[in-house]
PDB file of C-alpha atoms in Angstrom:
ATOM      1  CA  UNK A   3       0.000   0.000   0.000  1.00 83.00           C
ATOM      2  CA  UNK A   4       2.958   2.225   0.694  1.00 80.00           C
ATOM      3  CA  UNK A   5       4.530   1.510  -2.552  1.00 81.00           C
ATOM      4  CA  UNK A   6       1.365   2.492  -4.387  1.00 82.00           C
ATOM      5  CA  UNK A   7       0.943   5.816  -1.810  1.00 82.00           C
ATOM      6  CA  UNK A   8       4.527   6.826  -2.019  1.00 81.00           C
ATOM      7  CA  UNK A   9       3.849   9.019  -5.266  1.00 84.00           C
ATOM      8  CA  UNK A  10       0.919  10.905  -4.449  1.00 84.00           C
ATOM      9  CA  UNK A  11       2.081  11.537  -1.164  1.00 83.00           C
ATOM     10  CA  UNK A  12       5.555  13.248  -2.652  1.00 82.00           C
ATOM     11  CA  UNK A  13       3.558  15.228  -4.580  1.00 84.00           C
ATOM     12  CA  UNK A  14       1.599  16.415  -1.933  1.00 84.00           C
ATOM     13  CA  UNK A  15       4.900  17.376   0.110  1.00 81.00           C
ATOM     14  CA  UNK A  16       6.404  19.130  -2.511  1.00 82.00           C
ATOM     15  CA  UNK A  17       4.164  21.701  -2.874  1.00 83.00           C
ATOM     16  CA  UNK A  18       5.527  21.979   0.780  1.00 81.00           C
ATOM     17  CA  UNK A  19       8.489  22.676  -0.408  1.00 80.00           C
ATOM     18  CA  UNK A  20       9.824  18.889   0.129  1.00 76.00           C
ATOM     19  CA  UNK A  21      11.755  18.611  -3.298  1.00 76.00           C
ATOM     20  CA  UNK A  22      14.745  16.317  -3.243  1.00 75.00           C
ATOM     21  CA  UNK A  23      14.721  12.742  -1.761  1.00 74.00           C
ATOM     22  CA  UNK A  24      16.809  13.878   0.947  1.00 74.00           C
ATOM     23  CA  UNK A  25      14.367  16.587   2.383  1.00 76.00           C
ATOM     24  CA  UNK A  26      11.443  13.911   2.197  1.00 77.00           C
ATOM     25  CA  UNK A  27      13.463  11.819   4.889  1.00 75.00           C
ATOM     26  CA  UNK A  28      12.339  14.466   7.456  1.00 80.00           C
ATOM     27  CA  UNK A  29       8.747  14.184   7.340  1.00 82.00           C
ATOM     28  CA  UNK A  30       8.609  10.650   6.150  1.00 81.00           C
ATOM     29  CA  UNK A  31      10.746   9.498   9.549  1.00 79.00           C
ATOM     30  CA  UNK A  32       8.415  11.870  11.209  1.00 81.00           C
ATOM     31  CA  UNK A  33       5.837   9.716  10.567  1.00 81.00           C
ATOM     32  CA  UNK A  34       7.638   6.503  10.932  1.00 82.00           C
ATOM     33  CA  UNK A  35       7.858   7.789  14.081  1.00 84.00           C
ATOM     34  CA  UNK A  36       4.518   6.439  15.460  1.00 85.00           C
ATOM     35  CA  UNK A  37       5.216   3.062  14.690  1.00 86.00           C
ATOM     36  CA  UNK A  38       6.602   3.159  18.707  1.00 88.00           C
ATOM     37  CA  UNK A  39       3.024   4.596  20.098  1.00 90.00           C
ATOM     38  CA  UNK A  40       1.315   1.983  17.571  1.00 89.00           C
ATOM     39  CA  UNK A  41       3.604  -0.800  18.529  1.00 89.00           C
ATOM     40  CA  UNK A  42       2.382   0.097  22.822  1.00 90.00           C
ATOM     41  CA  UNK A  43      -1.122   0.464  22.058  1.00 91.00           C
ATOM     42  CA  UNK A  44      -0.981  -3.012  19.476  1.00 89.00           C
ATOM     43  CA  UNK A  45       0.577  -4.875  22.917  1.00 87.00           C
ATOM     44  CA  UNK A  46      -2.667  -4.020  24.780  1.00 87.00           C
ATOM     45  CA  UNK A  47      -5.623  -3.981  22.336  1.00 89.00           C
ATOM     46  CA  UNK A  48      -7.844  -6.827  22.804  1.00 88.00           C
ATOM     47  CA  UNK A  49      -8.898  -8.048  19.613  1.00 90.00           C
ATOM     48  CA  UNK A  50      -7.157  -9.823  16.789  1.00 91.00           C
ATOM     49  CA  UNK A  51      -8.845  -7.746  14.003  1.00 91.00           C
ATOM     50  CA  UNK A  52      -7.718  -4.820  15.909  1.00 91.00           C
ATOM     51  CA  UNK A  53      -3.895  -5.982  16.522  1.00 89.00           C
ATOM     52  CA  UNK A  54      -3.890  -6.946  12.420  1.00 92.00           C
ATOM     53  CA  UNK A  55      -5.072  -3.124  11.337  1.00 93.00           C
ATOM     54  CA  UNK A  56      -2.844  -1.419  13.753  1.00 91.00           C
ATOM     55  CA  UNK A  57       0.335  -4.010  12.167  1.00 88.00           C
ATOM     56  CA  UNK A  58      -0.899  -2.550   9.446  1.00 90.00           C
ATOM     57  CA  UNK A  59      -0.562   0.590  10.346  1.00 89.00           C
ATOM     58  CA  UNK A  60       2.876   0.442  11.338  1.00 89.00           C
ATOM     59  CA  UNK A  61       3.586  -1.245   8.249  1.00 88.00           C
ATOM     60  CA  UNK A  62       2.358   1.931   6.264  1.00 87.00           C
ATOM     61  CA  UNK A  63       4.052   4.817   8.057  1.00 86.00           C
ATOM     62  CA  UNK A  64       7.272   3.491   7.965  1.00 86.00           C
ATOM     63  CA  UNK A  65       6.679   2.317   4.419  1.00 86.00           C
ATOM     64  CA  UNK A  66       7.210   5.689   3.103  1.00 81.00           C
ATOM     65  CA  UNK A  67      10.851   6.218   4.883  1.00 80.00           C
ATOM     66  CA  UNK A  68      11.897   3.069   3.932  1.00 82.00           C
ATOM     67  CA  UNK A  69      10.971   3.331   0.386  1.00 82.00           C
ATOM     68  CA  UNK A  70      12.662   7.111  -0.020  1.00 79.00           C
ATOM     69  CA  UNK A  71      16.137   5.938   2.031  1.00 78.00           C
ATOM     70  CA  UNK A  72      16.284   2.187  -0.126  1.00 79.00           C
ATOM     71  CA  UNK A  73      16.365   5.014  -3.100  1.00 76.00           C
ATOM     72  CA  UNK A  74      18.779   6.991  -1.368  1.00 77.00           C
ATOM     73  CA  UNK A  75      20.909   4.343  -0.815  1.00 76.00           C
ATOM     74  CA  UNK A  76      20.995   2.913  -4.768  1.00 78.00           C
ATOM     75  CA  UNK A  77      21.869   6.663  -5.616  1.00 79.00           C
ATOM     76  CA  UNK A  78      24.552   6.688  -3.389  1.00 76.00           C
ATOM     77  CA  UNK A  79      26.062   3.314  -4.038  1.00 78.00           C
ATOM     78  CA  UNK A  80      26.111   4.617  -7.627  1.00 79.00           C
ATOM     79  CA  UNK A  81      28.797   6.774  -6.822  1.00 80.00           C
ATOM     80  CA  UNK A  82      31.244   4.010  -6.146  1.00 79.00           C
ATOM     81  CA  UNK A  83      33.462   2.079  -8.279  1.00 83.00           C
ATOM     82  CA  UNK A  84      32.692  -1.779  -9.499  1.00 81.00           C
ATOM     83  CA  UNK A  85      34.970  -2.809  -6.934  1.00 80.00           C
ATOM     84  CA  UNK A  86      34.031  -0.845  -4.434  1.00 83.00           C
ATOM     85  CA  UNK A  87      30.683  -1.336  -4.755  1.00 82.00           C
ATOM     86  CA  UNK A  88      31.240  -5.194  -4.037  1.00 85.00           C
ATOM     87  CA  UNK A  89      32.714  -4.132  -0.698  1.00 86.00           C
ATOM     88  CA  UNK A  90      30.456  -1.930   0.300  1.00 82.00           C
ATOM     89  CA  UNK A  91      27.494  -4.666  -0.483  1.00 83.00           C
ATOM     90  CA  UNK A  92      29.399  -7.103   1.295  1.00 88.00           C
ATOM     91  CA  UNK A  93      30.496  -5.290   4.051  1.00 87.00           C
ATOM     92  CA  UNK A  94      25.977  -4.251   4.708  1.00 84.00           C
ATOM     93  CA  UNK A  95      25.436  -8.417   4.223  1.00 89.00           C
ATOM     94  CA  UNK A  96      28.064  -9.385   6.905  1.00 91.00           C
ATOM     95  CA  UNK A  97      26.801  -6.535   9.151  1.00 90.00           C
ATOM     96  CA  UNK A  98      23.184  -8.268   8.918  1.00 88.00           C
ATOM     97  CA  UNK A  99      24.419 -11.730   9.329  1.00 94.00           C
ATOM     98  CA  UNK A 100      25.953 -11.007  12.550  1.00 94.00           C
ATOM     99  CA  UNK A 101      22.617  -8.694  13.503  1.00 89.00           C
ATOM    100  CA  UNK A 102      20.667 -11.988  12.985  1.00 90.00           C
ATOM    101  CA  UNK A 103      23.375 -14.459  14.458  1.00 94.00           C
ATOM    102  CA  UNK A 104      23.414 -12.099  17.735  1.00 91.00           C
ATOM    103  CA  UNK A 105      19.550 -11.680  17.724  1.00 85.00           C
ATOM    104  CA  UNK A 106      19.327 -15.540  17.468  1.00 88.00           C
ATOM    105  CA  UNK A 107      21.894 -16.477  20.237  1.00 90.00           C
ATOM    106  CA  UNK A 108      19.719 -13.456  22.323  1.00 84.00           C
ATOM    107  CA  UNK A 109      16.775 -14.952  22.216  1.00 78.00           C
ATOM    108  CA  UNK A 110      17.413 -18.970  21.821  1.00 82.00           C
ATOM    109  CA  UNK A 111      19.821 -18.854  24.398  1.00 85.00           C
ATOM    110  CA  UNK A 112      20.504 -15.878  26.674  1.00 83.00           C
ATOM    111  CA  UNK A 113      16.524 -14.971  27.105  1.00 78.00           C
ATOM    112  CA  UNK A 114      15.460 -18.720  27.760  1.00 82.00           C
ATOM    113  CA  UNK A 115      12.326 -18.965  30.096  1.00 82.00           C
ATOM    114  CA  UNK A 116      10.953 -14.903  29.689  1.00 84.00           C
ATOM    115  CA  UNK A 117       7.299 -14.548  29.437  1.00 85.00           C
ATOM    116  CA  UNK A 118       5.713 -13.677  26.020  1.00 81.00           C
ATOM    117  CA  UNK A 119       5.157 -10.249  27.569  1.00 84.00           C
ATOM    118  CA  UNK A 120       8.596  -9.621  29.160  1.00 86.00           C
ATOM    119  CA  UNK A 121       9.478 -10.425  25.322  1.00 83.00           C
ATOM    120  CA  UNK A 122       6.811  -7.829  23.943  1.00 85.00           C
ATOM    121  CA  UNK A 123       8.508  -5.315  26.317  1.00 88.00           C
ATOM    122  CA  UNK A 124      11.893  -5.767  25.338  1.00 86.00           C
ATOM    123  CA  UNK A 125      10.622  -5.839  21.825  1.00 86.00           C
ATOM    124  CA  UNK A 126       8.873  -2.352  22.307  1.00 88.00           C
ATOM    125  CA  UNK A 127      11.709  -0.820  23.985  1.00 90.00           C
ATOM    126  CA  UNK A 128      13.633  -1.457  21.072  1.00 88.00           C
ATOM    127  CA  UNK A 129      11.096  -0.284  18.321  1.00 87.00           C
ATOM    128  CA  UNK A 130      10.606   2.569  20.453  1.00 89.00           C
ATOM    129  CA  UNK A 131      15.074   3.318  20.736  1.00 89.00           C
ATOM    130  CA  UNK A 132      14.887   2.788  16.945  1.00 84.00           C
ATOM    131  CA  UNK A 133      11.849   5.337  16.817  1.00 85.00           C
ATOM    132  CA  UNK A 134      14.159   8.000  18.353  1.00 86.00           C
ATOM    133  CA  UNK A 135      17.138   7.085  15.842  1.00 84.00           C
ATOM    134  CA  UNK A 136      14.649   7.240  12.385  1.00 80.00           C
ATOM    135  CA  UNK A 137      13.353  10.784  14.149  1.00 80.00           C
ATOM    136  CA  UNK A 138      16.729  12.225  14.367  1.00 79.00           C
ATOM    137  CA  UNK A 139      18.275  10.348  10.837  1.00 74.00           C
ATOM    138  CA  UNK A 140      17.397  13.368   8.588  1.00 71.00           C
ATOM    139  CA  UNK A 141      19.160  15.899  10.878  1.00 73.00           C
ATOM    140  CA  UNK A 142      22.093  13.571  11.239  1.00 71.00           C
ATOM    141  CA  UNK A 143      22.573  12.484   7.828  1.00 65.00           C
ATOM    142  CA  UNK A 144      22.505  15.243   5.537  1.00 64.00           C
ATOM    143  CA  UNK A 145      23.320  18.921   5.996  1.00 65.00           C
ATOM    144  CA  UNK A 146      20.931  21.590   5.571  1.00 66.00           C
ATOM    145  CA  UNK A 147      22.364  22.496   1.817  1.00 66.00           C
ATOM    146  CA  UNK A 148      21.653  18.543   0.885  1.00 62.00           C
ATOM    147  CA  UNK A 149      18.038  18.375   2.308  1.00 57.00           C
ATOM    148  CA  UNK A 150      17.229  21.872   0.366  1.00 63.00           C
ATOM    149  CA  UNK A 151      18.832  20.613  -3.024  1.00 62.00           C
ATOM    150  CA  UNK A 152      16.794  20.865  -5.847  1.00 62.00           C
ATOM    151  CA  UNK A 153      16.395  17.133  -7.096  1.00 56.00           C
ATOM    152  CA  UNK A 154      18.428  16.031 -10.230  1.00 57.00           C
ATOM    153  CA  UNK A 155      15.562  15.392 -13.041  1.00 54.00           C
ATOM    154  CA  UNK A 156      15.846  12.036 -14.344  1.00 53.00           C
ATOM    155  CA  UNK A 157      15.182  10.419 -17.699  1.00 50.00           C
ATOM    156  CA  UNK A 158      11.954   9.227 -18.772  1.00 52.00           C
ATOM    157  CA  UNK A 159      12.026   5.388 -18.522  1.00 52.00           C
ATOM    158  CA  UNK A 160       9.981   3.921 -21.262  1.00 54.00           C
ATOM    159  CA  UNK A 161       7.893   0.303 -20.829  1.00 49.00           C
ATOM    160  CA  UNK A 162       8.910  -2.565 -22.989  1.00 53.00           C
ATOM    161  CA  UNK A 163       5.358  -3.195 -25.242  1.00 48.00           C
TER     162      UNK A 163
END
């Protein structure tokens, strides 16, 4: 749903003066923001149907950040050389293997015995530390000059037929 969104909703934040990829990080991670408050009211609601649409929602507002920084991250790993590129690739596929390796070992071994909600705590402490990160990301990660750029006007693509 996000994917199909992601267009109209860049459109509507430009005429708010949101031009270039890196200025929609800010309100995009803005809004990813409330996947923390959705995450602590999901933990408590009391029906399924009700715990599906607010994954849901989640799922939608930080669609839009992660669809605008996977874009700003091909356009900046077209700026390196063939080779590299191959390190740089490799060097974000090691640093997820050992993410999963130490989230694995966490949880199979360390955290043996917790409670399903001592679980759902740790887990919404930890969407709620990564809300704070995504909500200061924009300020952090470009300078003022890069977020006001005007954006670089790219070739019409044209559909095999």
């Amino acid at each position: 749903i996000a994917a199909s969104l992601v267009k109209p909703v860049r459109k509507l934040l430009s005429k708010f003066g949101y031009q270039s990829e890196e200025s929609l990080l800010k309100p995009f991670f803005i809004l990813a923001v409330l996947e923390a408050p959705l995450f602590w009211l999901m933990m408590s609601w009391h029906s399924m149907a009700g715990v599906l649409l607010l994954y849901g929602c989640q799922a939608l507002v930080t669609g839009f950040g992660a669809i605008t920084a996977s874009g700003l991250q091909q356009k900046s790993l077209g700026t390196y050389s063939d080779s590299d590129l191959n390190k740089v690739l490799a060097a974000q596929s090691f640093i997820s293997i050992i993410a999963a390796i130490i989230s694995t070992i966490v949880y199979g071994f360390v955290l043996t015995g917790i409670s399903i909600k001592t679980a759902m705590l740790i887990a919404a402490a930890a969407i709620s530390l990564q809300a704070a990160v995504r909500l200061a990301a924009p300020w952090l990660g470009f300078t003022k000059e890069e977020r006001q750029r005007e954006p670089t006007p790219t070739a019409p693509t044209t559909s095999p037929n």
